[in-house]
Each structure stands twice: as C-alpha cells, then as structure tokens.
XYZ file of C-alpha atoms in Angstrom:
473
model
C 44.317 -28.551 -27.536
C 45.072 -26.134 -24.745
C 42.497 -26.438 -22.011
C 43.154 -27.079 -18.358
C 45.951 -27.855 -15.972
C 45.674 -31.130 -14.150
C 44.067 -29.892 -11.009
C 43.051 -31.900 -7.949
C 39.701 -33.494 -8.718
C 36.878 -33.326 -6.206
C 36.418 -37.037 -5.682
C 33.091 -37.254 -3.821
C 30.283 -37.949 -6.269
C 27.877 -35.977 -4.108
C 25.177 -38.627 -4.135
C 23.729 -37.177 -0.967
C 20.229 -38.209 0.063
C 18.878 -35.085 1.729
C 15.698 -36.802 2.979
C 13.617 -34.209 1.152
C 11.367 -36.787 -0.545
C 13.459 -36.715 -3.717
C 11.143 -39.194 -5.363
C 12.492 -38.112 -8.744
C 11.013 -36.468 -11.781
C 12.190 -35.730 -15.227
C 14.572 -33.950 -17.551
C 16.926 -34.343 -20.545
C 20.604 -33.533 -20.862
C 22.323 -30.748 -22.835
C 24.049 -27.463 -22.005
C 22.648 -23.933 -22.417
C 21.856 -20.694 -20.571
C 18.521 -18.969 -19.829
C 15.683 -17.070 -17.952
C 13.850 -16.821 -14.569
C 11.063 -16.195 -11.989
C 9.589 -14.915 -8.737
C 8.238 -16.520 -5.573
C 8.009 -20.280 -5.373
C 4.488 -21.588 -5.750
C 3.918 -25.309 -5.371
C 4.575 -27.415 -8.444
C 3.071 -30.859 -8.783
C 5.238 -33.892 -9.446
C 4.588 -36.514 -12.118
C 2.006 -38.310 -9.969
C 0.069 -35.097 -9.392
C 0.971 -35.247 -5.709
C 1.389 -31.884 -4.058
C 4.668 -32.349 -2.228
C 5.415 -28.668 -1.653
C 9.089 -27.782 -1.467
C 10.230 -31.340 -0.798
C 11.358 -31.981 -4.387
C 14.845 -30.592 -3.853
C 17.882 -32.733 -4.583
C 21.298 -31.624 -3.442
C 25.045 -32.147 -3.682
C 27.951 -30.922 -1.612
C 30.827 -28.739 -2.789
C 33.310 -29.827 -0.098
C 34.691 -26.247 0.059
C 35.170 -26.178 -3.741
C 33.482 -22.773 -3.757
C 30.635 -21.753 -6.037
C 29.228 -18.241 -5.727
C 25.983 -18.507 -7.696
C 25.306 -14.779 -7.975
C 28.787 -13.730 -9.032
C 29.095 -16.639 -11.470
C 25.693 -16.273 -13.125
C 25.848 -12.461 -13.390
C 29.481 -11.974 -14.436
C 28.510 -11.466 -18.118
C 29.109 -15.101 -19.072
C 25.415 -15.906 -19.546
C 22.550 -13.450 -19.902
C 19.368 -15.342 -19.085
C 19.661 -16.248 -15.390
C 17.608 -14.399 -12.800
C 17.974 -13.875 -9.079
C 14.705 -14.447 -7.214
C 14.591 -13.165 -3.641
C 11.920 -15.073 -1.763
C 10.862 -14.533 1.820
C 13.116 -17.320 3.081
C 15.896 -17.827 0.527
C 17.372 -16.431 -2.657
C 17.045 -18.678 -5.698
C 18.617 -18.565 -9.148
C 16.500 -19.701 -12.089
C 17.602 -20.320 -15.657
C 17.557 -22.944 -18.392
C 20.077 -25.617 -19.240
C 19.150 -27.737 -22.250
C 15.514 -28.791 -22.069
C 14.940 -27.969 -18.423
C 14.231 -25.037 -16.168
C 16.907 -25.103 -13.462
C 16.279 -23.711 -9.972
C 19.331 -23.384 -7.697
C 19.809 -22.315 -4.095
C 22.054 -22.958 -1.092
C 20.862 -25.308 1.605
C 20.111 -23.363 4.744
C 22.790 -23.683 7.386
C 25.340 -25.217 4.984
C 27.479 -22.057 4.732
C 26.999 -22.212 0.939
C 28.639 -25.645 0.769
C 25.533 -27.590 -0.302
C 23.686 -26.735 -3.521
C 20.020 -27.653 -3.800
C 18.453 -27.890 -7.245
C 15.333 -28.647 -9.252
C 15.208 -29.714 -12.892
C 11.719 -28.952 -14.251
C 10.712 -30.407 -17.627
C 7.987 -29.465 -20.117
C 5.454 -31.589 -18.193
C 6.306 -29.737 -14.953
C 7.877 -32.880 -13.558
C 10.576 -32.125 -11.030
C 13.830 -34.139 -10.966
C 12.136 -36.864 -13.017
C 13.949 -40.211 -13.178
C 12.976 -41.325 -16.659
C 12.936 -40.488 -20.345
C 12.657 -36.799 -21.202
C 11.385 -34.991 -24.288
C 14.462 -36.011 -26.284
C 14.224 -39.675 -25.236
C 17.270 -39.493 -22.966
C 16.853 -41.225 -19.620
C 18.038 -39.158 -16.684
C 18.662 -39.975 -13.042
C 19.962 -38.024 -10.091
C 23.623 -38.717 -10.934
C 22.989 -37.370 -14.452
C 21.526 -34.141 -13.095
C 24.505 -33.696 -10.775
C 26.865 -34.302 -13.693
C 25.129 -31.611 -15.773
C 25.584 -29.059 -12.992
C 29.153 -30.108 -12.247
C 30.002 -29.783 -15.950
C 28.276 -26.420 -16.248
C 30.223 -24.931 -13.320
C 33.569 -26.719 -13.905
C 33.247 -28.378 -10.510
C 35.783 -31.025 -11.480
C 38.453 -28.364 -10.945
C 39.552 -27.266 -7.477
C 39.143 -23.481 -7.371
C 41.261 -23.217 -4.216
C 44.319 -24.589 -6.018
C 43.722 -22.277 -8.977
C 43.449 -19.326 -6.595
C 46.923 -20.032 -5.233
C 48.269 -20.076 -8.782
C 46.538 -16.837 -9.815
C 47.672 -15.054 -6.656
C 51.165 -16.462 -7.182
C 51.296 -17.448 -3.510
C 54.848 -18.708 -3.899
C 55.826 -15.047 -3.592
C 54.827 -13.996 -0.081
C 55.618 -10.275 -0.180
C 53.202 -8.041 -2.132
C 56.056 -5.595 -2.722
C 58.368 -8.198 -4.186
C 59.498 -7.023 -7.642
C 59.062 -10.570 -8.938
C 55.301 -10.384 -8.338
C 53.569 -9.252 -11.527
C 51.200 -6.253 -11.384
C 48.289 -8.436 -12.538
C 48.958 -10.919 -9.722
C 48.981 -7.977 -7.303
C 45.638 -6.803 -8.659
C 44.216 -10.310 -8.381
C 45.262 -10.389 -4.718
C 43.296 -7.175 -4.185
C 40.033 -8.289 -5.803
C 40.237 -12.086 -5.676
C 38.697 -12.560 -2.242
C 35.773 -10.316 -3.167
C 34.911 -12.691 -6.023
C 35.867 -15.916 -4.319
C 33.649 -18.643 -5.767
C 33.182 -17.029 -9.193
C 33.456 -20.008 -11.513
C 33.737 -20.353 -15.254
C 30.655 -21.749 -17.041
C 30.680 -24.438 -19.727
C 27.834 -23.598 -22.102
C 26.330 -24.999 -25.264
C 28.371 -23.586 -28.221
C 25.264 -22.449 -30.171
C 23.886 -20.536 -27.171
C 27.256 -19.000 -26.423
C 28.020 -17.993 -30.018
C 24.768 -16.118 -30.655
C 24.693 -14.576 -27.176
C 28.103 -13.008 -27.753
C 27.203 -11.825 -31.239
C 24.588 -9.789 -29.333
C 27.337 -8.450 -27.059
C 29.191 -6.405 -29.663
C 29.405 -2.710 -28.727
C 26.793 -3.283 -26.068
C 26.308 -3.148 -22.319
C 25.130 -6.046 -20.149
C 21.591 -4.683 -19.815
C 21.030 -4.445 -23.557
C 22.746 -7.762 -24.248
C 20.341 -9.396 -21.779
C 17.358 -7.797 -23.553
C 18.537 -8.954 -27.000
C 19.350 -12.514 -25.923
C 16.008 -12.907 -24.152
C 14.236 -11.518 -27.207
C 16.004 -14.069 -29.409
C 15.129 -16.951 -27.076
C 11.489 -16.033 -26.574
C 10.892 -15.345 -30.280
C 12.560 -18.393 -31.827
C 13.064 -20.916 -28.998
C 10.601 -23.619 -27.896
C 8.663 -23.046 -24.705
C 9.484 -25.488 -21.884
C 6.733 -24.531 -19.457
C 5.779 -21.725 -17.133
C 7.134 -21.428 -13.618
C 5.644 -19.035 -11.106
C 3.689 -17.414 -13.912
C 6.697 -16.826 -16.199
C 7.299 -18.728 -19.441
C 10.706 -20.315 -20.026
C 12.204 -21.254 -23.380
C 15.002 -23.425 -24.683
C 17.667 -21.555 -26.589
C 16.706 -21.812 -30.283
C 18.389 -24.489 -32.370
C 20.249 -23.578 -35.540
C 17.235 -24.726 -37.585
C 14.955 -22.460 -35.570
C 17.369 -19.531 -35.906
C 17.539 -20.095 -39.663
C 13.909 -18.912 -39.826
C 14.856 -15.494 -38.443
C 14.866 -12.572 -40.867
C 16.818 -9.317 -40.728
C 13.538 -7.385 -40.563
C 12.293 -9.389 -37.567
C 15.574 -9.002 -35.725
C 15.582 -5.266 -36.434
C 12.188 -5.070 -34.745
C 13.750 -6.792 -31.718
C 16.400 -4.049 -31.614
C 19.386 -5.970 -33.030
C 20.341 -3.231 -35.504
C 23.437 -4.065 -37.547
C 23.760 -7.329 -35.577
C 20.626 -8.644 -37.334
C 22.626 -9.507 -40.431
C 25.347 -11.137 -38.319
C 22.824 -13.483 -36.700
C 21.190 -14.456 -40.007
C 24.431 -14.930 -41.964
C 26.338 -16.667 -39.158
C 23.512 -19.163 -38.737
C 23.660 -19.971 -42.469
C 27.451 -20.364 -42.338
C 27.419 -22.668 -39.314
C 24.768 -24.884 -40.918
C 26.820 -25.033 -44.120
C 29.916 -26.047 -42.135
C 28.088 -28.915 -40.432
C 25.955 -27.301 -37.711
C 26.345 -28.184 -34.039
C 28.747 -31.023 -34.940
C 31.117 -28.481 -36.515
C 31.005 -26.314 -33.404
C 31.511 -29.281 -31.070
C 34.541 -30.537 -32.989
C 36.249 -27.201 -32.264
C 36.653 -28.453 -28.674
C 39.437 -30.687 -29.946
C 41.275 -27.696 -31.440
C 43.839 -25.496 -29.740
C 42.837 -21.978 -28.785
C 44.527 -20.333 -31.828
C 42.962 -22.910 -34.180
C 39.471 -22.478 -32.705
C 39.839 -18.701 -32.863
C 40.888 -18.860 -36.511
C 37.910 -21.009 -37.524
C 35.358 -18.991 -35.570
C 36.523 -15.705 -37.089
C 35.511 -17.000 -40.534
C 31.912 -16.389 -39.418
C 30.285 -13.038 -40.233
C 30.408 -10.620 -37.330
C 32.739 -12.792 -35.255
C 35.994 -11.064 -34.417
C 38.732 -12.226 -32.061
C 36.928 -11.033 -28.935
C 33.676 -12.897 -29.659
C 35.659 -15.948 -30.831
C 37.613 -15.996 -27.561
C 34.449 -15.638 -25.471
C 33.004 -18.668 -27.276
C 36.291 -20.570 -26.914
C 36.502 -19.817 -23.200
C 32.868 -20.431 -22.215
C 31.836 -23.276 -24.502
C 34.865 -24.894 -26.191
C 36.885 -25.555 -22.993
C 39.800 -23.319 -23.971
C 40.247 -21.972 -20.466
C 43.427 -20.136 -21.493
C 41.518 -17.920 -23.963
C 41.514 -14.274 -22.861
C 38.854 -12.174 -24.542
C 40.378 -8.700 -24.839
C 37.620 -6.094 -24.949
C 37.773 -2.440 -23.926
C 37.554 -3.357 -20.226
C 40.501 -5.739 -20.385
C 42.472 -3.407 -22.654
C 42.060 -0.477 -20.246
C 42.779 -2.768 -17.296
C 45.946 -3.985 -18.998
C 47.052 -0.391 -19.650
C 46.304 0.516 -16.037
C 48.487 -2.189 -14.565
C 50.981 -2.489 -17.415
C 52.485 0.971 -17.977
C 54.436 -0.219 -21.017
C 51.166 -0.394 -22.983
C 50.450 3.328 -22.600
C 53.260 4.110 -25.019
C 51.721 1.912 -27.699
C 48.854 2.417 -30.118
C 45.638 3.802 -28.627
C 43.578 1.454 -30.841
C 43.371 -2.280 -30.199
C 45.159 -3.638 -33.252
C 45.266 -7.423 -33.953
C 48.956 -7.449 -33.020
C 48.326 -5.645 -29.720
C 45.335 -7.922 -29.015
C 47.576 -10.964 -29.304
C 50.300 -9.364 -27.210
C 47.857 -8.663 -24.347
C 46.328 -12.137 -24.601
C 49.775 -13.733 -24.432
C 50.723 -11.570 -21.479
C 47.688 -12.686 -19.449
C 48.309 -16.330 -20.305
C 51.960 -16.020 -19.288
C 50.916 -14.449 -15.981
C 48.002 -16.735 -15.071
C 48.759 -19.976 -16.911
C 46.419 -22.387 -18.666
C 43.379 -20.984 -16.883
C 44.132 -17.342 -17.695
C 40.651 -16.825 -19.174
C 39.049 -17.859 -15.904
C 41.340 -15.565 -13.893
C 40.468 -12.749 -16.288
C 36.759 -13.088 -15.426
C 37.581 -12.010 -11.846
C 39.252 -8.780 -12.892
C 36.582 -8.205 -15.539
C 33.749 -8.747 -13.008
C 35.375 -6.182 -10.727
C 34.685 -3.586 -13.446
C 30.981 -4.486 -13.839
C 28.472 -1.965 -12.526
C 26.295 -4.645 -10.890
C 29.102 -5.455 -8.450
C 30.311 -1.855 -8.157
C 26.759 -0.842 -7.204
C 26.804 -3.482 -4.473
C 30.005 -2.010 -3.088
C 28.564 1.495 -3.397
C 25.389 0.431 -1.600
C 27.448 -1.093 1.186
C 29.418 2.149 1.508
C 26.184 4.158 1.473
C 24.746 1.937 4.178
C 27.884 2.440 6.255
C 27.706 6.199 5.673
C 24.021 6.217 6.612
C 24.824 4.281 9.777
C 27.575 6.760 10.589
C 25.241 9.678 9.895
C 22.574 8.120 12.086
C 25.119 7.657 14.854
C 26.241 11.276 14.449
C 22.630 12.451 14.514
C 21.983 10.402 17.625
C 25.066 11.892 19.249
C 23.967 15.407 18.266
C 20.493 14.762 19.624
C 21.967 13.506 22.885
C 24.062 16.672 23.140
C 20.992 18.801 22.448
C 18.957 16.953 25.061
C 21.764 17.368 27.598
C 21.896 21.092 26.838
C 18.156 21.365 27.373
C 18.451 19.527 30.700
C 21.230 21.902 31.666
C 19.031 24.882 30.828
C 16.241 23.473 32.999
C 18.700 22.883 35.821
C 19.950 26.434 35.498
C 16.381 27.658 35.603
C 15.803 25.776 38.848
C 18.868 27.470 40.283
C 17.576 30.831 39.090
C 14.302 30.185 40.786
C 16.099 29.321 44.036
C 18.092 32.538 43.867
C 14.929 34.511 43.263
C 13.293 32.852 46.256
C 16.222 33.821 48.475
C 16.157 37.346 47.222
C 12.460 37.582 47.875
C 12.814 36.224 51.376
C 15.648 38.610 52.157
C 13.723 41.612 50.889
C 10.470 40.605 52.432
C 10.342 43.738 54.553
C 6.863 44.776 53.770
C 3.815 43.626 51.844
C 4.444 45.906 48.888
C 7.927 44.582 48.421
C 6.638 41.043 48.738
C 4.000 41.578 46.072
C 6.595 43.152 43.786
C 8.970 40.252 44.287
C 6.251 37.662 43.708
C 5.250 39.369 40.508
C 8.859 39.490 39.438
C 9.248 35.818 40.194
C 6.232 34.892 38.108
C 7.413 37.018 35.197
C 10.880 35.471 35.225
C 9.607 31.932 35.559
C 7.023 32.451 32.818
C 9.593 34.007 30.468
C 12.178 31.285 31.109
C 9.629 28.481 30.718
C 8.401 29.987 27.441
C 11.974 30.278 26.130
C 12.777 26.680 27.061
C 9.561 25.362 25.473
C 10.245 27.383 22.327
C 13.769 25.970 22.185
C 12.447 22.445 22.621
C 9.862 22.913 19.877
C 12.410 24.418 17.446
C 14.904 21.627 18.092
C 12.258 18.947 17.663
C 11.219 20.510 14.346
C 14.816 20.501 13.132
C 15.226 16.931 14.316
C 12.195 15.859 12.263
C-alpha cells in the first residue's frame, strides 16, 4: 500500500510529568471527530475532589509543529470548536468515547500540548477501564493524540520536500509552479497537520460534504451525531456525543434525514450504511488500510454516493493513504491557475482529467502529496482568508487612526498659529492706539475699535474650534 515516506521519527515518548496533579482519570481508545464548548467550569475527578484546572496532562512536540486551529478547521473534521476563554484558547472535540480538550501550555511557544480526556462519568484522564472495558493510562492517551495528528512524522522534513528546498532560486525553471505556490503559502500554514480519523466518521462526514460549503457540512455532521450518536456527557453546559456506529446509523430513515436538511444525500447515507454492513462493517473499512490508494479508491466508489473525491478524502484522512489527492473544484481551479496547460483541456472534471491532476500532484509532492494539498486547499478557505482580511483591516484602521491623529495635530497647530497671530494683531492695535493717543476722543475710538476686533477674532477662533471638534467627533 502507498502511505508514507520513511521520515525521521520523533523519538521522545513525551512522558512529561507537568506537576499539575495528574492523578489520572478515565477514557477508552478509538479514533473519531466531534463537537465543543465555552468557558471552563470546574469538573470533578473520579474521587469527587474539586481539583480545579490541575487535571491537565501534557506532552512536548520538540519543534514538530502542530497548529491546532489550522489543523482542526482545515475542512478535515467538522465537529471541533475553538473556545476563547479569558486566559487561553482551547479546542474541544470528541475522539472515540471521550471529550477531548486541547490547549498550548502557557510560555511553551506552542511546543507543549496540554490535554484532558473526559469520559461519560466526567472522569478526567482516568487511569482505568473505560466504558468499552479497555484500560487506559497516560501513555495510551498520548498515543491516541500522536496517532490522530500524525506526530510520528517530522513535519519539518516534509516541508523541505514540499518546498523542494534543493532548488534555492525561486525563479529556477526546474522549480515546479506548485512548489513555488507552496513556498508562498507554506509558512502561513506551518503546523497544519493531517488527521487520522475513524473510517466510519470520515466516510459519512464526507458524504455530507458533496456540493456543500464548510458551514453547511458542519451543520449536517453535527445533526447526524446528535440525532443518532450516544451522549458522552455534558461539558460547560453543552452535550457531547460519540459519532454514531454503523448499527446506530442503520436506524436512520430518509424522511428523518430530510428533516435534518440532508436533501438528496439522505438516500446516500441510508444506502451506504446498508452496503458497508453487508460488506463486513467496520472490519471491511479497516482492511482497506492495507490496500494501495487506487485499490481503496476503487472499493470505496462501489458505495452509493461515493465518487472519487469522497473516496480520496476517506483514503487520505482515515485509511493512511497520504498520497491521495482529493480533486474538488478548489483543487481543480488551483491546478488550472498554476498549470496553464490545463486551461486548454475540458472545462468539466472528467475521470481521466481527475486522475491526471491527482498524478501530477503526487509527482510534484511525493508520497505525502495529499497532506501538501491540504495547505494549498486551506489557503482557499474563507475562515483563513477572513483572518487575513481582518488583519489587513486592522492595519488599515491603525493607518487611518495615525492619519487622523496627524490631521488633528495639524489642525491644532493651525489653531495655535491663529491664536498667536491674534496676539500679534492685538499688539499692533495697542501700538496704533498709543501712537494716536492725541486726545480723549481718539483714545475712546481706538479702545472701542480694539474691543471690537478682539471680540470678533475671539468669536471666529472659538467658532473654528467648535466646528473642528464637531468634525473630529
């Protein structure tokens, strides 16, 4: 099977004791994807002891980068949430039978991940037998997270390959256009990792993705999970559910799914579930991990509603075929943009053209082409474009504020100058009065003139100040 290059393995087992009273609490072992929360209230451990936020366990990345936000919101999984608390940002979802809470350790420069596994009894990082009878310890929890985020692979080495760092000059004709594009966007998404999900979760999530945007896919997947999955527990007032098993999904009807907004996809979910169960269920899906990418794609496309794109998403994100490139409209347009030869070909994505593009990406990026593709795909997502736009808006606002401040300073200086000029005018008037002070009548006239001028000038200046202050507001 085609999966991964032999990359340098991160040797440290990350059995770090972070002195946070990690007295252990429970959870089973599986792989999935899921939902989220808000601020962190205190959760009691198995002994009912209120130990506040001291239940965190942690492991170190050793510079093997993991950007939680970009990974969890790059349209690989649709049930994670970002929770911005007063102190730190946390990411909450579900893997297997547990709610998972992730965050960076403060002061670690995002090199230490802290986590909580919360089971159906609200036990945190429980060292014992979970709901499924599987005994779990800290090393098991770390292994689940390392598997989920492909932390056995060194992303820094892969980056060099995807950038094609052997070619130093960006203008070198030998450097492929896709490598050039990766050099432009790669650093922005540094730490975006591939996820290794449960095949059932991944399959039905991407059936929801057909002709859909990320927002609606998220709504459909969450609807499926909350309607047919088993509740784990609540966390911060929000209920969390395991992804439904095939047996649970087999109870779904087309009418029910239509009510959830699935439309034509309702039949795909119902029929695909039947087909997978007939083929052997989760065991059939898991055995596809031993197949090559073309073989896995061929078998998956026998399912109703599963075309090459959905099959390749499942292959890439749950069957360990990291060379699988899912060619959707985004990737097709991206390929046309950076590969001018494609513009002369068919405007529709035919099976032949799909394979040609997929092969091209694999030739360019190697055995982890599917992972490299997620970077260029993420660069097209609105969630990350909005971030860039917000940053630009903030910069523009700062520039506008600076310009306004400068303009206000100029206005204030002009007003000061007017006052100074008025003082000079008053001095001149005084001199004139003194010089013409020949008799009382002339003196009275001059004094009256002085008062009139001063009053008029003062009124004008005050009016100007008031008008400018109004404009400023």
